[in-house]
GROMACS .gro file of C-alpha atoms in nm:
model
  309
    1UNK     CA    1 -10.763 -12.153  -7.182
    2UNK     CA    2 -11.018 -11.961  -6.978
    3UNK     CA    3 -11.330 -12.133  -7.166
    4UNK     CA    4 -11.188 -12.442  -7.087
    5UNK     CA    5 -11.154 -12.382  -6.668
    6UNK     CA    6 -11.541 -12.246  -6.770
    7UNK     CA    7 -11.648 -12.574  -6.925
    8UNK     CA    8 -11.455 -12.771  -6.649
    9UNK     CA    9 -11.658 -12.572  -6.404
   10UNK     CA   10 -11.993 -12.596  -6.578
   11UNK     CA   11 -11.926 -12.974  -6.589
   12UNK     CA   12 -11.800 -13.037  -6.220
   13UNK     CA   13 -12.150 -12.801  -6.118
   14UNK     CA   14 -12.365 -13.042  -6.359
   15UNK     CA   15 -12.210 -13.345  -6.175
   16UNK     CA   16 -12.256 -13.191  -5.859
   17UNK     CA   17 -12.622 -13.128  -5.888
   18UNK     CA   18 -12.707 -13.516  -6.048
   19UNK     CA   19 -12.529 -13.648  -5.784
   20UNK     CA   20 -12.688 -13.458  -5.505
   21UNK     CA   21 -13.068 -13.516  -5.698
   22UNK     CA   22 -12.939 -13.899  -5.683
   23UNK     CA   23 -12.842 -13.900  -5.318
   24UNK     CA   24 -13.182 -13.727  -5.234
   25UNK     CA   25 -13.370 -13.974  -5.396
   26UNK     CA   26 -13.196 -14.271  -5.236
   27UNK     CA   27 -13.218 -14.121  -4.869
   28UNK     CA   28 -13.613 -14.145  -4.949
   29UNK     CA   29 -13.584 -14.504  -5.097
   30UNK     CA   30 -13.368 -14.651  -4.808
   31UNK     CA   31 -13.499 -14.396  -4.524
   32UNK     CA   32 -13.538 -14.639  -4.234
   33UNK     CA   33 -13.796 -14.478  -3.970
   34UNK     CA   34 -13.671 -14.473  -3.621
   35UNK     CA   35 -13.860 -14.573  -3.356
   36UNK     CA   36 -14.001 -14.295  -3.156
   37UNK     CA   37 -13.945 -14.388  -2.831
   38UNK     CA   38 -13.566 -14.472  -2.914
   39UNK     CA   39 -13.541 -14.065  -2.974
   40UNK     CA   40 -13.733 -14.007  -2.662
   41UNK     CA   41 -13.538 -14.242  -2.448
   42UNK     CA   42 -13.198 -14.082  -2.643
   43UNK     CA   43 -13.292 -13.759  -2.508
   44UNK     CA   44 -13.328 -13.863  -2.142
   45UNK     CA   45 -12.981 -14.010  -2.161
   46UNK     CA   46 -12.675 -13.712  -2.092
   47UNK     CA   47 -12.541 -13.814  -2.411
   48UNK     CA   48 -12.180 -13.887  -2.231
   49UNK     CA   49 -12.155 -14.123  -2.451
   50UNK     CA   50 -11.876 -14.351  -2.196
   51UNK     CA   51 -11.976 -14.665  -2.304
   52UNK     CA   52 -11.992 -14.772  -1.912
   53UNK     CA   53 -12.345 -14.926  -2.014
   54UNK     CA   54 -12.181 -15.200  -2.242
   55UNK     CA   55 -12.311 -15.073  -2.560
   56UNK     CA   56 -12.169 -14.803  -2.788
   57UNK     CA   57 -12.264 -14.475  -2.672
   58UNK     CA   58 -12.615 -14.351  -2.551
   59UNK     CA   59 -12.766 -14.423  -2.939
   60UNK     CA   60 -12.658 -14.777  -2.881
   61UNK     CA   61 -12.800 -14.779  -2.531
   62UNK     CA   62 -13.156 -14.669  -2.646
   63UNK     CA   63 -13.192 -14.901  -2.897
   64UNK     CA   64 -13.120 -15.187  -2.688
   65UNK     CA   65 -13.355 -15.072  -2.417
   66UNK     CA   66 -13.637 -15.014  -2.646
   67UNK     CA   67 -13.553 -15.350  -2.787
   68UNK     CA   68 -13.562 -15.519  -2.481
   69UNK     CA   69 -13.189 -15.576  -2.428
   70UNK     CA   70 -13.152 -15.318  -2.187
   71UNK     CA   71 -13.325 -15.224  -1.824
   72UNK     CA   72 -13.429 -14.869  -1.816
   73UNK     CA   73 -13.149 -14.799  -1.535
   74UNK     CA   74 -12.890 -14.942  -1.759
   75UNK     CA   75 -12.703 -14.576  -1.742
   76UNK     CA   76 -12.476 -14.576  -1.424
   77UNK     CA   77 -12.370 -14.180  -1.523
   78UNK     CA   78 -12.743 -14.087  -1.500
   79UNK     CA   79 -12.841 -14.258  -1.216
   80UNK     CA   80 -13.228 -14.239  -1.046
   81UNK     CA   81 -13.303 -13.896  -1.240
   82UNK     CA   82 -13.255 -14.036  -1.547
   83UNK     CA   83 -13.367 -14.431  -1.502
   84UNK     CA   84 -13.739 -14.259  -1.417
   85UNK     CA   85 -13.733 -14.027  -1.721
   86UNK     CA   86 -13.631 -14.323  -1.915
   87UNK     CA   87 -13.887 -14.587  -1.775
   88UNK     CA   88 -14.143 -14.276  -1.848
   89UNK     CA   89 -14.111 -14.306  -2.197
   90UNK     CA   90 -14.118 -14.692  -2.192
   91UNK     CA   91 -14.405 -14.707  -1.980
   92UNK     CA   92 -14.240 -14.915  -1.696
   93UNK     CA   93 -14.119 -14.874  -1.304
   94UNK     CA   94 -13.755 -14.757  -1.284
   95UNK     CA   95 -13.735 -14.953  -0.938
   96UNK     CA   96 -13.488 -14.786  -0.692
   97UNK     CA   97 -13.146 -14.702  -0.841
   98UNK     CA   98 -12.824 -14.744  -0.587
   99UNK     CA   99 -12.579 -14.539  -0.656
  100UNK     CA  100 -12.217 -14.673  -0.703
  101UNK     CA  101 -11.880 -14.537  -0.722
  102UNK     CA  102 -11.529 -14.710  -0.805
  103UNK     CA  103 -11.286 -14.790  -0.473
  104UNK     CA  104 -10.907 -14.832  -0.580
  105UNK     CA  105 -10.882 -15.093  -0.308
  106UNK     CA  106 -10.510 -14.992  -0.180
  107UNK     CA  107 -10.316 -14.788   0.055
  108UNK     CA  108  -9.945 -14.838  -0.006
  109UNK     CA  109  -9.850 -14.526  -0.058
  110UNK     CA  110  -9.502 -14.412  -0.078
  111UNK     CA  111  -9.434 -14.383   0.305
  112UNK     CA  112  -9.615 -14.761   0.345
  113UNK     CA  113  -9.521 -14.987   0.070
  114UNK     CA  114  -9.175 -15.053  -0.048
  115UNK     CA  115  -9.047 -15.062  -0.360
  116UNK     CA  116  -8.856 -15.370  -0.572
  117UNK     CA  117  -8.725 -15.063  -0.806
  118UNK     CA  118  -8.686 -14.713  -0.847
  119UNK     CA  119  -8.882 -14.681  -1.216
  120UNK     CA  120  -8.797 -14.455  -1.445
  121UNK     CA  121  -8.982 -14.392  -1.795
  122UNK     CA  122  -9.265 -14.345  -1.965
  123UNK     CA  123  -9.517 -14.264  -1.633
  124UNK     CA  124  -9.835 -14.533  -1.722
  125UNK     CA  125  -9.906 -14.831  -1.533
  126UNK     CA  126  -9.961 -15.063  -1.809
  127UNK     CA  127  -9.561 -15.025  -1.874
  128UNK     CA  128  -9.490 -15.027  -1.574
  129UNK     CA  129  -9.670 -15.344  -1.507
  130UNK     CA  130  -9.507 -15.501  -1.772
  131UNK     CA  131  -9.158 -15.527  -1.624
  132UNK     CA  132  -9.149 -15.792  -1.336
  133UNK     CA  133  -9.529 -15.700  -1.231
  134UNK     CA  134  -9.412 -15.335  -1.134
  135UNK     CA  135  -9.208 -15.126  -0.870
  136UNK     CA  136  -9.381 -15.237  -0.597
  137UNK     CA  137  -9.232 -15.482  -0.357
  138UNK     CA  138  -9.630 -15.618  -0.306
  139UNK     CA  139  -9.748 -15.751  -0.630
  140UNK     CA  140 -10.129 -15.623  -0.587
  141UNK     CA  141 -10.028 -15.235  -0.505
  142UNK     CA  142 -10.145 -14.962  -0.691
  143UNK     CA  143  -9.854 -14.806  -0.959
  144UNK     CA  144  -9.972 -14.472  -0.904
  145UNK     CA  145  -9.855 -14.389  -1.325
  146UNK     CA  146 -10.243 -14.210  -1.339
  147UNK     CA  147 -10.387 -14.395  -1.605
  148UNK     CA  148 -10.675 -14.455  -1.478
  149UNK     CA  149 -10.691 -14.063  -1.425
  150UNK     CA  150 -10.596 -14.007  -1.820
  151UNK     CA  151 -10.920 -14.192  -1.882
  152UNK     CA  152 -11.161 -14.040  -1.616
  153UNK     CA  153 -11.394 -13.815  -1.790
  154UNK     CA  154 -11.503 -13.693  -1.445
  155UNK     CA  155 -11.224 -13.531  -1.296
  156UNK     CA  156 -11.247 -13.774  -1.000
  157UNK     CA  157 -10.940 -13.982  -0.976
  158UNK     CA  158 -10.632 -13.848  -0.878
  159UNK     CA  159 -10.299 -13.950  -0.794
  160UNK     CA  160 -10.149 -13.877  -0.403
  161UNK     CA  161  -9.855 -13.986  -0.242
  162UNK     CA  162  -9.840 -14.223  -0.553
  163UNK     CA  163 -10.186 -14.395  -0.473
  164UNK     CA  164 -10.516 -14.358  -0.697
  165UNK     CA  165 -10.827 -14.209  -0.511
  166UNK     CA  166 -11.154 -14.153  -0.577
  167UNK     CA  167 -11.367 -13.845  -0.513
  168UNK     CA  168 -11.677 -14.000  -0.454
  169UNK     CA  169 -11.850 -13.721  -0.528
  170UNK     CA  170 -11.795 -13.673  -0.902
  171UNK     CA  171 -11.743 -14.051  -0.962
  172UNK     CA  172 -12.021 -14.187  -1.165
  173UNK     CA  173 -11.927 -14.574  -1.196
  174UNK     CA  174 -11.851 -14.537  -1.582
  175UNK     CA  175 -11.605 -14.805  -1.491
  176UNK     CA  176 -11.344 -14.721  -1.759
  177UNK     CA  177 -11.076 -14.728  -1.436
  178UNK     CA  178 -11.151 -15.069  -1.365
  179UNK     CA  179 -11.102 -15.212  -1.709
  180UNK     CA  180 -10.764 -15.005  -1.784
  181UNK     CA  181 -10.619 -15.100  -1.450
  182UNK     CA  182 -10.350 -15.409  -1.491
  183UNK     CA  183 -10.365 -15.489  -1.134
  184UNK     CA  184 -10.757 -15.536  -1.123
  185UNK     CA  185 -10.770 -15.358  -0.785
  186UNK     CA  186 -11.038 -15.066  -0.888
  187UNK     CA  187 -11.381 -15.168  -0.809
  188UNK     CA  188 -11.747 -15.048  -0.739
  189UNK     CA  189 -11.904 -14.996  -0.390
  190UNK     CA  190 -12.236 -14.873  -0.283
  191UNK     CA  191 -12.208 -14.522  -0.265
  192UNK     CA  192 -12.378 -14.492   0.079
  193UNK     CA  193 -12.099 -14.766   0.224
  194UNK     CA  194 -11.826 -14.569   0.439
  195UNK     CA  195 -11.651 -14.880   0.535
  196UNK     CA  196 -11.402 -15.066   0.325
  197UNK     CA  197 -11.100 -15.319   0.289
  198UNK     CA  198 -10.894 -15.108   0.095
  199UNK     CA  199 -10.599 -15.368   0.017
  200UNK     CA  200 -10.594 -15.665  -0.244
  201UNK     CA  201 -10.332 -15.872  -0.127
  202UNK     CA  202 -10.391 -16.238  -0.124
  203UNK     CA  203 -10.021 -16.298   0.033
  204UNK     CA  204  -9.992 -16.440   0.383
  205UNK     CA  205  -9.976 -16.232   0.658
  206UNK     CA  206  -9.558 -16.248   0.719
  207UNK     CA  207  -9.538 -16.159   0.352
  208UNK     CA  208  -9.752 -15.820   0.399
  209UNK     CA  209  -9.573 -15.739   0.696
  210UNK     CA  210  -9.265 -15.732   0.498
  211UNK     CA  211  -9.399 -15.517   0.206
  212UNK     CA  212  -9.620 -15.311   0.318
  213UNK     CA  213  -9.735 -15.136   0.645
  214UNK     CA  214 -10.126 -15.132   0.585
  215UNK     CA  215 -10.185 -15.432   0.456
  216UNK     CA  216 -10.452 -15.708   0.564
  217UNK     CA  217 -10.289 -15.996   0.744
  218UNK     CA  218 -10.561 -16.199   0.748
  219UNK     CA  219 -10.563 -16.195   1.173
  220UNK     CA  220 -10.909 -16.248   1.161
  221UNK     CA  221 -10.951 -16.013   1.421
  222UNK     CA  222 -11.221 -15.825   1.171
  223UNK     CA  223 -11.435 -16.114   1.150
  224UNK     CA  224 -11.453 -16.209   1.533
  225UNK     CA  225 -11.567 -15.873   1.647
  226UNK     CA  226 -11.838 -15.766   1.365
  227UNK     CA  227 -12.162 -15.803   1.552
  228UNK     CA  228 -12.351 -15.873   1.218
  229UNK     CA  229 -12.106 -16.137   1.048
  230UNK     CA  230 -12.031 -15.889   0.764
  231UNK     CA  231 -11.648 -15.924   0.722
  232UNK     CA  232 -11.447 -16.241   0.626
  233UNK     CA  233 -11.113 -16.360   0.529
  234UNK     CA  234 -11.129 -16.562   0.233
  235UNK     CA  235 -10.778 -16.630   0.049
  236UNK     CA  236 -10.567 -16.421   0.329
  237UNK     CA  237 -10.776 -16.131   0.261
  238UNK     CA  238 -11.054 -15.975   0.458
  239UNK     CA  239 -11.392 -15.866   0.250
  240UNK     CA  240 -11.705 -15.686   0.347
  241UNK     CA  241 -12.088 -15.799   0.247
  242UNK     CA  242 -12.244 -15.438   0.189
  243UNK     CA  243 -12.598 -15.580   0.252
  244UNK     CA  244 -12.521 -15.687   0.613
  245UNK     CA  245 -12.229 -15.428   0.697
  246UNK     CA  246 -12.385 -15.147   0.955
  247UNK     CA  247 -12.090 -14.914   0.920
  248UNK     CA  248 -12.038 -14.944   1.290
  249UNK     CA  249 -11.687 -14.907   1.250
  250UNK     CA  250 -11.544 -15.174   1.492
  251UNK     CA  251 -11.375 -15.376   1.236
  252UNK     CA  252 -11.175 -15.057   1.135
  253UNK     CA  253 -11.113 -15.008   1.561
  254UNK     CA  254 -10.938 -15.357   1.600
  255UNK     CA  255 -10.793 -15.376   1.306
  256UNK     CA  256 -10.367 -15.363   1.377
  257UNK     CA  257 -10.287 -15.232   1.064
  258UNK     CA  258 -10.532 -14.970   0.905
  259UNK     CA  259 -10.616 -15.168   0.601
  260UNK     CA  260 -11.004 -15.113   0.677
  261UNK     CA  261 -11.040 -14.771   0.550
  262UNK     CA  262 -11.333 -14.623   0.700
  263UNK     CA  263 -11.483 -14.224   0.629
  264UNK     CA  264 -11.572 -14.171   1.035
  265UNK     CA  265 -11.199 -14.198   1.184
  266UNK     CA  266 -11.351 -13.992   1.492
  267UNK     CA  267 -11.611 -14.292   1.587
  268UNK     CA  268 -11.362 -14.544   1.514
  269UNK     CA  269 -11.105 -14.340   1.785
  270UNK     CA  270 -11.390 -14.360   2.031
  271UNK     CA  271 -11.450 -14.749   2.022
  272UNK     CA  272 -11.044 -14.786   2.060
  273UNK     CA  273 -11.074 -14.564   2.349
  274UNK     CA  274 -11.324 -14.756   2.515
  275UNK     CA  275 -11.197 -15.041   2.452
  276UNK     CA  276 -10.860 -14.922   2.610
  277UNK     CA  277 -11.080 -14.795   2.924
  278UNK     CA  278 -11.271 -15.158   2.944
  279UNK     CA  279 -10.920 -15.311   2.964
  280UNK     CA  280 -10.780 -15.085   3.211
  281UNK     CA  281 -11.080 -15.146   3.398
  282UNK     CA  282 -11.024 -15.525   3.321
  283UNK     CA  283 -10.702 -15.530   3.457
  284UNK     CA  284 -10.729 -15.333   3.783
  285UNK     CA  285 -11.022 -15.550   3.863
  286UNK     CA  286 -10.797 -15.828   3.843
  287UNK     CA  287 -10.523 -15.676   4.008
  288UNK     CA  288 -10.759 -15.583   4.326
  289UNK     CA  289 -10.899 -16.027   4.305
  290UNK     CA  290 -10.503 -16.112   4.330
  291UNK     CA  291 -10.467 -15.880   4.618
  292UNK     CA  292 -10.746 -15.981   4.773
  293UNK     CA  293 -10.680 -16.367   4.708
  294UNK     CA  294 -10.265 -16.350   4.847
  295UNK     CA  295 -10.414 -16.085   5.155
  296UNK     CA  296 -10.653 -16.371   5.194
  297UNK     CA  297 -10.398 -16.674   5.183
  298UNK     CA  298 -10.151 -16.453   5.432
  299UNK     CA  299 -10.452 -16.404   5.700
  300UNK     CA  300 -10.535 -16.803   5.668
  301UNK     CA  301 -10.118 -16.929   5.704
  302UNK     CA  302 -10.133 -16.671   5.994
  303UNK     CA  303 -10.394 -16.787   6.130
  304UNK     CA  304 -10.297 -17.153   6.074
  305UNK     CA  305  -9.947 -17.062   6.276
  306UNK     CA  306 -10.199 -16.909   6.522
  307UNK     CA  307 -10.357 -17.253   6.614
  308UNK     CA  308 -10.024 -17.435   6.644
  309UNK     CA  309  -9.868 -17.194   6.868
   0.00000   0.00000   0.00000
């Protein structure tokens, strides 16, 4: 019995060692040399691996850049740092590198927006979705069931008040929000823009009113008063142009129901308060005309009673 485990053994080792001489020799035969600068331009990447580039993982990334398929500023995670250590190895200009982070373009939080339904099961959006469009009385309002926070990698969307927001800070515009959200209304800003229309709705403006609080009526009021035509309303909802928007902050000020979201509240307060003083100002300047104009019509019919008498 024992010699037989010992000839078992003996054979299982003998196999063991052909098979590993035969796997040796084929990794020379088929050994396909890699491209140096695909290595190099692999170890610039951070080796995330998010797959916010379009191709799979940071492997699949530097092949396609050294191939041509790619630009060298392809990773969004990496941003400038790593678009000039990759065009480095390529030999090429990076170019300048703006920075973008995800917006969850919505503000119906549980105080603002009502609800069709209370829900009640599983907590993710894409089931939530799936039963008449969702809880939410406006059918472009976040869920709030966090999956777009199960699949941050960053830590930097969160849930509050049963809205989705974004710290800007540790967003990295891997995208994977945007693509798991069923109500499409996650998307990328500059990261230097403080000024946004953080609503979705496409309903008219009587509809909003009735749903939600902060909504965008489409007033137009936005698009009268930006001094460098940078906000319109196309399809009942207002949108910024980031390359002509100043960040002044007006649109925000008249705005009459909060759905421009802007990260300077204190300047916006100060262009509503002089705006309040100009029409104070306004109106007692027209109050002192009409007095003037009826003290003026009272001396001229006195003076006209004057000449008959």
């Amino acid at each position: 019995m024992l010699g037989e485990v010992i000839r078992a053994a003996i054979v299982l080792a003998i196999m063991g060692g052909v098979f590993g001489v035969l796997l040796s020799i084929a990794s020379r035969v088929f050994y396909v040399k890699m491209d140096e600068r695909v290595v190099n331009v692999l170890d610039a990447l951070p080796g995330a691996n998010c797959g916010a580039c379009g191709f799979p993982g940071c492997e699949g990334l530097a092949n396609a850049i050294v191939a041509g398929e790619a630009a060298v500023n392809a990773c969004a995670i990496g941003g400038q740092e790593v678009a000039d250590k990759v065009a480095d190895v390529m030999g090429v200009n990076a170019g300048n590198m703006e920075r973008e982070v995800a917006v969850v373009r919505c503000q119906g939080d549980c105080s603002k927006a009502k609800n069709k339904y209370n829900y009640e099961g599983l907590v993710d959006c894409r089931l939530i979705n799936d039963y008449v469009g969702g809880s939410k009385s406006c059918g472009s309002g976040c869920l709030g069931g966090g999956t777009c926070v199960a699949v941050c990698e960053f830590d930097a969307i969160h849930i509050v008040d049963g809205i989705a927001q974004v710290d800007k800070e540790k967003c990295v515009a891997c995208r994977k929000c945007i693509d798991i959200c069923p109500k499409n209304i996650i998307g990328l800003m500059p990261y230097k823009q403080k000024t946004e229309v953080k609503c979705s709705t496409k309903d008219p403006g009587k509809i909003v009113r009735t749903n939600c609080s902060i909504g965008c009526i489409a007033c137009k009021l936005c698009e009268k008063n930006c001094p460098k035509d940078a906000i319109h309303v196309e399809d009942n909802l207002a949108k910024i142009d980031y390359d002509k928007c100043i960040n002044c902050g007006i649109c925000a000020a008249k705005c009459p129901t909060g759905a421009i979201f802007v990260e300077y509240p204190e300047r916006v307060e100060k262009i509503k308060e002089a705006a309040k003083k100009k029409a104070a100002a306004a109106a007692a300047k027209k109050k002192e005309e009409m007095a003037a104009a009826q003290a003026k019509a009272a001396t001229g019919t006195l003076e006209k009673e004057a000449e008959k008498s």
